[in-house]
Amino acid sequence: MHVSRWISSSISAATYILGTTARLLSLLLAVSILSFCLVSAAPFDPVTAFIGPEAVISPEQKAAIAAHWGLYDPPPLRYVAWLNNVLHGDMGISLIYRQPVTEILLERALASLALMGLAWALSGILGFVMGVVCGVFKGSVFDKITKTCALALSVAPTFWLALLALMVFSVFLQWFPMGMAVPAGKLAGDVTLADRLWHLILPALVLSVSGVANVTLHTREKMVTALASNYANFARARSESRWQLVRRHGLRNVALPALTLQFASFAELFGGSVLAEQVFSYPGLGSAVTAAGLRGDIPLLLGIALVSALFVFSGNVIANVLYGLIDPRIRESAKPFRPKQKKLPDTSSTSPLPNTPDTSSSPVSLPSPLPPVIALKPTGYHRRPGGCSHD
Amino acid sequence: MTTHTHPHTHQHYLHIHEHDLASTHHHPATYPLLSIRDLSVRFTQYERGLRQITLETVSSLSLSVDVGEVLAVVGASGSGKSLLAQAILGILPANARISGKMTFQGQELTAQRQQQLRGREIAFVPQSVDYLDPLMKVGRQVQGVRNSRQQQQAVFERYGLAPFVAHLYPFQLSGGMLRRVLIACAVIEDVSLIIADEPTPGLSHAAALEVMRHFRELADEGRAVLIITHDINLAFDVADSIAVFYAGTIFEHAPMADFIAGPDALRHPYTKALYRALPKHGFKPHPGTQPYAGALPAGCLYAKRCEWSTPECEQGTIEMRALRGGMVRCIHAL
Ligand code: SF4
């Protein structure tokens, strides 16, 4: 019996991995085709982008370069050529940085990961703690202030926050440097880890703000729901104190959605990093995408599109797998790797009262089984799925 | 199913605690374990446009229950019966206001005392799986915060729950297992009053009867059991007395024997109509609906449907009064 169960769970695990890989490949293909169409339609002139606008060359020379690059071929042919190169590990040369795209991606992705990772951890930990406190002490002064601030900050544009932070902390208070990843004018060999951290803190804080706000609101709402649930009421009827209630039932039921939300937030994180990196001149993927977009660096743009799709996709896959591993309702059922929430049979409607409008619940609502959030291109004013709007 | 089906004697049907039923009549030295006088539960709500309305979901409800006794509170679904359980336990929603007097073991049941007593002297048996934490194993939940693993195992054994059930999550329980788990939660605490809210939904008649017998057994061991149900047939088999719940109040509280004897032994016109509407008594339909909690009429809540109704019925409050060894809320009942 155990063996057969093990076999069936291994089979479903294998099915899940195969399915996920297939989905990833088709996603990357779709992203590359779409991006290719977009950049083909855009009024980019790769030759000018490459030689620079000041360089004076004759139209004949330009045409010769374009012909050499195959720019007169029909777009499908160009796409296939590009795809073929990518499959052989060659993503082309960046027109503006004059370096292989793969090298740039690697270097920039590392810088971006440091920034996003710090912001991500900050928003997860800080948001969760504040959300729990707010939910437990719902209606208290702390709760009201935090909720109002979180609502305001969750809709504040990142670039505006970044400018504000630069003005206050870098210009007036001079606590932090004016952007960049390392001190200007210092030799690469002399740059210390402390230097890097010091440059990282302000952008990471700014980038984490909307995350902290959203996680706080989400956690708060889940905690309020958990403490008002029938199971909490039953625990209360069995003489559990408020602290026991929070520890035994509240945290348990709040941590699960918070954790999956955390991984599903990669899309917003990436979107936010584009703006934050731009304002702080931080040399990550985000600032590279802006530069590539503005100056028509097609190979780099396509490369970043692929990397960001991969990044967001992995976040969603991790979220789904984690959900399956942590939630006993999925883990303990026959198909442990099916990333879907099992609907519990709703045996009764327990409240005989007409709906009591809960005016204090936060407006952030998330679909519980997280849908695969796939952002083809990060956009500026990114919001959580489900939206966040005032009452 | 269970290995514990204690022989159940029918003597309880005839064993009537008159002093409990007519709490105004009993000797001052003896008091029922739980006594409720004129309990009302009101909700203040905001309708569209911030208009404030008050819903009186329980109104002037009186009843009492004593040790060794099973009292069935029978009423239509959605008539606010569950609030009675929540009011006794002190776990009503925050926007509820209560009035009236409740005593437990002769002392007034204040909010503070409710907090001390619930889970220790008064246990609650809820109605659905929603009342268990979906993410905590059943064994730990039954054990609760004040009992040992050994106690949990003992109570599992009592209700024929195999040891592996302790490691299941609530969603994995079958309907029958769930009932026994919920009862186990109450029995593991050494309480003197058990309040069960609709304890048999979704069970076959045989399985539901089995659950009811568990409650009978708990009463026979010296506890008081208050069962809130919509199924009067189940009450027939195990209860000592039945309280008829209507529009948030109790119309009649009578010994089981009267419900067996028939309409002439019963007191309230609604109870008589209810009796005649039972399948085994000809299924005579009873026209009309219960009044809405937001618009309760003055006087008798039954006046609109009552065949005996007179102008006096719609004036003033109709008091609960003792009559022929039972309690009734009707001025014309004989
Ligand atoms: S008080 Fe009047 S209306 Fe109410 S049940 Fe008795 S007779 Fe009917």
mmCIF file with all atom_site columns, N, CA, C and O in Angstrom, chain B residues 291-317:
data_model
loop_
_atom_site.group_PDB
_atom_site.id
_atom_site.type_symbol
_atom_site.label_atom_id
_atom_site.label_alt_id
_atom_site.label_comp_id
_atom_site.label_asym_id
_atom_site.label_entity_id
_atom_site.label_seq_id
_atom_site.pdbx_PDB_ins_code
_atom_site.Cartn_x
_atom_site.Cartn_y
_atom_site.Cartn_z
_atom_site.occupancy
_atom_site.B_iso_or_equiv
_atom_site.pdbx_formal_charge
_atom_site.auth_seq_id
_atom_site.auth_comp_id
_atom_site.auth_asym_id
_atom_site.auth_atom_id
_atom_site.pdbx_PDB_model_num
ATOM 1   N N  . PRO B 1 291 ? -42.289 35.449 12.133 1.00 0.00 ? 291 PRO B N  1
ATOM 2   C CA . PRO B 1 291 ? -42.020 36.879 11.910 1.00 0.00 ? 291 PRO B CA 1
ATOM 3   C C  . PRO B 1 291 ? -40.522 37.149 11.799 1.00 0.00 ? 291 PRO B C  1
ATOM 4   O O  . PRO B 1 291 ? -39.703 36.421 12.332 1.00 0.00 ? 291 PRO B O  1
ATOM 5   N N  . TYR B 1 292 ? -40.163 38.207 11.072 1.00 0.00 ? 292 TYR B N  1
ATOM 6   C CA . TYR B 1 292 ? -38.775 38.612 10.838 1.00 0.00 ? 292 TYR B CA 1
ATOM 7   C C  . TYR B 1 292 ? -38.222 39.295 12.090 1.00 0.00 ? 292 TYR B C  1
ATOM 8   O O  . TYR B 1 292 ? -38.906 40.099 12.734 1.00 0.00 ? 292 TYR B O  1
ATOM 9   N N  . ALA B 1 293 ? -36.964 38.952 12.412 1.00 0.00 ? 293 ALA B N  1
ATOM 10  C CA . ALA B 1 293 ? -36.363 39.442 13.654 1.00 0.00 ? 293 ALA B CA 1
ATOM 11  C C  . ALA B 1 293 ? -36.291 40.964 13.717 1.00 0.00 ? 293 ALA B C  1
ATOM 12  O O  . ALA B 1 293 ? -36.246 41.547 14.789 1.00 0.00 ? 293 ALA B O  1
ATOM 13  N N  . GLY B 1 294 ? -36.291 41.635 12.553 1.00 0.00 ? 294 GLY B N  1
ATOM 14  C CA . GLY B 1 294 ? -36.208 43.087 12.560 1.00 0.00 ? 294 GLY B CA 1
ATOM 15  C C  . GLY B 1 294 ? -37.566 43.742 12.760 1.00 0.00 ? 294 GLY B C  1
ATOM 16  O O  . GLY B 1 294 ? -37.659 44.950 12.971 1.00 0.00 ? 294 GLY B O  1
ATOM 17  N N  . ALA B 1 295 ? -38.638 42.953 12.693 1.00 0.00 ? 295 ALA B N  1
ATOM 18  C CA . ALA B 1 295 ? -39.985 43.533 12.782 1.00 0.00 ? 295 ALA B CA 1
ATOM 19  C C  . ALA B 1 295 ? -40.883 42.636 13.624 1.00 0.00 ? 295 ALA B C  1
ATOM 20  O O  . ALA B 1 295 ? -41.877 42.103 13.158 1.00 0.00 ? 295 ALA B O  1
ATOM 21  N N  . LEU B 1 296 ? -40.494 42.448 14.876 1.00 0.00 ? 296 LEU B N  1
ATOM 22  C CA . LEU B 1 296 ? -41.294 41.599 15.748 1.00 0.00 ? 296 LEU B CA 1
ATOM 23  C C  . LEU B 1 296 ? -42.558 42.345 16.176 1.00 0.00 ? 296 LEU B C  1
ATOM 24  O O  . LEU B 1 296 ? -42.496 43.519 16.552 1.00 0.00 ? 296 LEU B O  1
ATOM 25  N N  . PRO B 1 297 ? -43.706 41.689 16.111 1.00 0.00 ? 297 PRO B N  1
ATOM 26  C CA . PRO B 1 297 ? -44.939 42.357 16.524 1.00 0.00 ? 297 PRO B CA 1
ATOM 27  C C  . PRO B 1 297 ? -45.009 42.488 18.049 1.00 0.00 ? 297 PRO B C  1
ATOM 28  O O  . PRO B 1 297 ? -44.300 41.783 18.773 1.00 0.00 ? 297 PRO B O  1
ATOM 29  N N  . ALA B 1 298 ? -45.835 43.406 18.506 1.00 0.00 ? 298 ALA B N  1
ATOM 30  C CA . ALA B 1 298 ? -46.071 43.513 19.951 1.00 0.00 ? 298 ALA B CA 1
ATOM 31  C C  . ALA B 1 298 ? -46.936 42.321 20.364 1.00 0.00 ? 298 ALA B C  1
ATOM 32  O O  . ALA B 1 298 ? -47.650 41.746 19.549 1.00 0.00 ? 298 ALA B O  1
ATOM 33  N N  . GLY B 1 299 ? -46.847 41.960 21.631 1.00 0.00 ? 299 GLY B N  1
ATOM 34  C CA . GLY B 1 299 ? -47.676 40.859 22.107 1.00 0.00 ? 299 GLY B CA 1
ATOM 35  C C  . GLY B 1 299 ? -47.148 39.516 21.659 1.00 0.00 ? 299 GLY B C  1
ATOM 36  O O  . GLY B 1 299 ? -45.941 39.326 21.523 1.00 0.00 ? 299 GLY B O  1
ATOM 37  N N  . CYS B 1 300 ? -48.052 38.591 21.397 1.00 0.00 ? 300 CYS B N  1
ATOM 38  C CA . CYS B 1 300 ? -47.652 37.228 21.076 1.00 0.00 ? 300 CYS B CA 1
ATOM 39  C C  . CYS B 1 300 ? -47.068 37.150 19.674 1.00 0.00 ? 300 CYS B C  1
ATOM 40  O O  . CYS B 1 300 ? -47.647 37.660 18.716 1.00 0.00 ? 300 CYS B O  1
ATOM 41  N N  . LEU B 1 301 ? -45.904 36.508 19.564 1.00 0.00 ? 301 LEU B N  1
ATOM 42  C CA . LEU B 1 301 ? -45.232 36.398 18.274 1.00 0.00 ? 301 LEU B CA 1
ATOM 43  C C  . LEU B 1 301 ? -45.969 35.444 17.331 1.00 0.00 ? 301 LEU B C  1
ATOM 44  O O  . LEU B 1 301 ? -45.658 35.362 16.153 1.00 0.00 ? 301 LEU B O  1
ATOM 45  N N  . TYR B 1 302 ? -46.954 34.738 17.888 1.00 0.00 ? 302 TYR B N  1
ATOM 46  C CA . TYR B 1 302 ? -47.658 33.732 17.104 1.00 0.00 ? 302 TYR B CA 1
ATOM 47  C C  . TYR B 1 302 ? -49.031 34.228 16.646 1.00 0.00 ? 302 TYR B C  1
ATOM 48  O O  . TYR B 1 302 ? -49.728 33.557 15.884 1.00 0.00 ? 302 TYR B O  1
ATOM 49  N N  . ALA B 1 303 ? -49.421 35.418 17.120 1.00 0.00 ? 303 ALA B N  1
ATOM 50  C CA . ALA B 1 303 ? -50.803 35.879 16.939 1.00 0.00 ? 303 ALA B CA 1
ATOM 51  C C  . ALA B 1 303 ? -51.284 35.810 15.492 1.00 0.00 ? 303 ALA B C  1
ATOM 52  O O  . ALA B 1 303 ? -52.432 35.444 15.227 1.00 0.00 ? 303 ALA B O  1
ATOM 53  N N  . LYS B 1 304 ? -50.378 36.141 14.523 1.00 0.00 ? 304 LYS B N  1
ATOM 54  C CA . LYS B 1 304 ? -50.792 36.173 13.113 1.00 0.00 ? 304 LYS B CA 1
ATOM 55  C C  . LYS B 1 304 ? -51.290 34.816 12.610 1.00 0.00 ? 304 LYS B C  1
ATOM 56  O O  . LYS B 1 304 ? -52.082 34.730 11.692 1.00 0.00 ? 304 LYS B O  1
ATOM 57  N N  . ARG B 1 305 ? -50.761 33.758 13.204 1.00 0.00 ? 305 ARG B N  1
ATOM 58  C CA . ARG B 1 305 ? -51.085 32.427 12.696 1.00 0.00 ? 305 ARG B CA 1
ATOM 59  C C  . ARG B 1 305 ? -52.012 31.650 13.642 1.00 0.00 ? 305 ARG B C  1
ATOM 60  O O  . ARG B 1 305 ? -52.418 30.532 13.324 1.00 0.00 ? 305 ARG B O  1
ATOM 61  N N  . CYS B 1 306 ? -52.323 32.232 14.790 1.00 0.00 ? 306 CYS B N  1
ATOM 62  C CA . CYS B 1 306 ? -52.971 31.440 15.839 1.00 0.00 ? 306 CYS B CA 1
ATOM 63  C C  . CYS B 1 306 ? -54.486 31.391 15.655 1.00 0.00 ? 306 CYS B C  1
ATOM 64  O O  . CYS B 1 306 ? -55.138 32.403 15.413 1.00 0.00 ? 306 CYS B O  1
ATOM 65  N N  . GLU B 1 307 ? -55.039 30.198 15.802 1.00 0.00 ? 307 GLU B N  1
ATOM 66  C CA . GLU B 1 307 ? -56.489 30.040 15.653 1.00 0.00 ? 307 GLU B CA 1
ATOM 67  C C  . GLU B 1 307 ? -57.247 30.536 16.890 1.00 0.00 ? 307 GLU B C  1
ATOM 68  O O  . GLU B 1 307 ? -58.434 30.820 16.816 1.00 0.00 ? 307 GLU B O  1
ATOM 69  N N  . TRP B 1 308 ? -56.526 30.617 18.039 1.00 0.00 ? 308 TRP B N  1
ATOM 70  C CA . TRP B 1 308 ? -57.190 31.078 19.271 1.00 0.00 ? 308 TRP B CA 1
ATOM 71  C C  . TRP B 1 308 ? -57.032 32.581 19.484 1.00 0.00 ? 308 TRP B C  1
ATOM 72  O O  . TRP B 1 308 ? -57.477 33.115 20.494 1.00 0.00 ? 308 TRP B O  1
ATOM 73  N N  . SER B 1 309 ? -56.350 33.216 18.599 1.00 0.00 ? 309 SER B N  1
ATOM 74  C CA . SER B 1 309 ? -55.945 34.598 18.841 1.00 0.00 ? 309 SER B CA 1
ATOM 75  C C  . SER B 1 309 ? -57.125 35.522 19.140 1.00 0.00 ? 309 SER B C  1
ATOM 76  O O  . SER B 1 309 ? -58.185 35.452 18.504 1.00 0.00 ? 309 SER B O  1
ATOM 77  N N  . THR B 1 310 ? -56.947 36.378 20.128 1.00 0.00 ? 310 THR B N  1
ATOM 78  C CA . THR B 1 310 ? -57.945 37.385 20.503 1.00 0.00 ? 310 THR B CA 1
ATOM 79  C C  . THR B 1 310 ? -57.233 38.729 20.578 1.00 0.00 ? 310 THR B C  1
ATOM 80  O O  . THR B 1 310 ? -55.996 38.751 20.601 1.00 0.00 ? 310 THR B O  1
ATOM 81  N N  . PRO B 1 311 ? -57.940 39.837 20.646 1.00 0.00 ? 311 PRO B N  1
ATOM 82  C CA . PRO B 1 311 ? -57.267 41.145 20.716 1.00 0.00 ? 311 PRO B CA 1
ATOM 83  C C  . PRO B 1 311 ? -56.262 41.255 21.865 1.00 0.00 ? 311 PRO B C  1
ATOM 84  O O  . PRO B 1 311 ? -55.215 41.897 21.715 1.00 0.00 ? 311 PRO B O  1
ATOM 85  N N  . GLU B 1 312 ? -56.537 40.612 22.995 1.00 0.00 ? 312 GLU B N  1
ATOM 86  C CA . GLU B 1 312 ? -55.591 40.709 24.129 1.00 0.00 ? 312 GLU B CA 1
ATOM 87  C C  . GLU B 1 312 ? -54.217 40.161 23.762 1.00 0.00 ? 312 GLU B C  1
ATOM 88  O O  . GLU B 1 312 ? -53.202 40.556 24.324 1.00 0.00 ? 312 GLU B O  1
ATOM 89  N N  . CYS B 1 313 ? -54.220 39.172 22.850 1.00 0.00 ? 313 CYS B N  1
ATOM 90  C CA . CYS B 1 313 ? -52.956 38.513 22.505 1.00 0.00 ? 313 CYS B CA 1
ATOM 91  C C  . CYS B 1 313 ? -51.945 39.488 21.912 1.00 0.00 ? 313 CYS B C  1
ATOM 92  O O  . CYS B 1 313 ? -50.742 39.262 21.974 1.00 0.00 ? 313 CYS B O  1
ATOM 93  N N  . GLU B 1 314 ? -52.439 40.568 21.293 1.00 0.00 ? 314 GLU B N  1
ATOM 94  C CA . GLU B 1 314 ? -51.520 41.474 20.619 1.00 0.00 ? 314 GLU B CA 1
ATOM 95  C C  . GLU B 1 314 ? -51.171 42.686 21.470 1.00 0.00 ? 314 GLU B C  1
ATOM 96  O O  . GLU B 1 314 ? -50.666 43.674 20.971 1.00 0.00 ? 314 GLU B O  1
ATOM 97  N N  . GLN B 1 315 ? -51.486 42.606 22.762 1.00 0.00 ? 315 GLN B N  1
ATOM 98  C CA . GLN B 1 315 ? -51.162 43.720 23.652 1.00 0.00 ? 315 GLN B CA 1
ATOM 99  C C  . GLN B 1 315 ? -50.234 43.238 24.763 1.00 0.00 ? 315 GLN B C  1
ATOM 100 O O  . GLN B 1 315 ? -50.454 42.176 25.330 1.00 0.00 ? 315 GLN B O  1
ATOM 101 N N  . GLY B 1 316 ? -49.243 44.046 25.065 1.00 0.00 ? 316 GLY B N  1
ATOM 102 C CA . GLY B 1 316 ? -48.354 43.732 26.186 1.00 0.00 ? 316 GLY B CA 1
ATOM 103 C C  . GLY B 1 316 ? -47.539 42.483 25.929 1.00 0.00 ? 316 GLY B C  1
ATOM 104 O O  . GLY B 1 316 ? -47.641 41.841 24.886 1.00 0.00 ? 316 GLY B O  1
ATOM 105 N N  . THR B 1 317 ? -46.700 42.150 26.905 1.00 0.00 ? 317 THR B N  1
ATOM 106 C CA . THR B 1 317 ? -45.876 40.957 26.744 1.00 0.00 ? 317 THR B CA 1
ATOM 107 C C  . THR B 1 317 ? -46.601 39.747 27.307 1.00 0.00 ? 317 THR B C  1
ATOM 108 O O  . THR B 1 317 ? -47.302 39.834 28.313 1.00 0.00 ? 317 THR B O  1
#
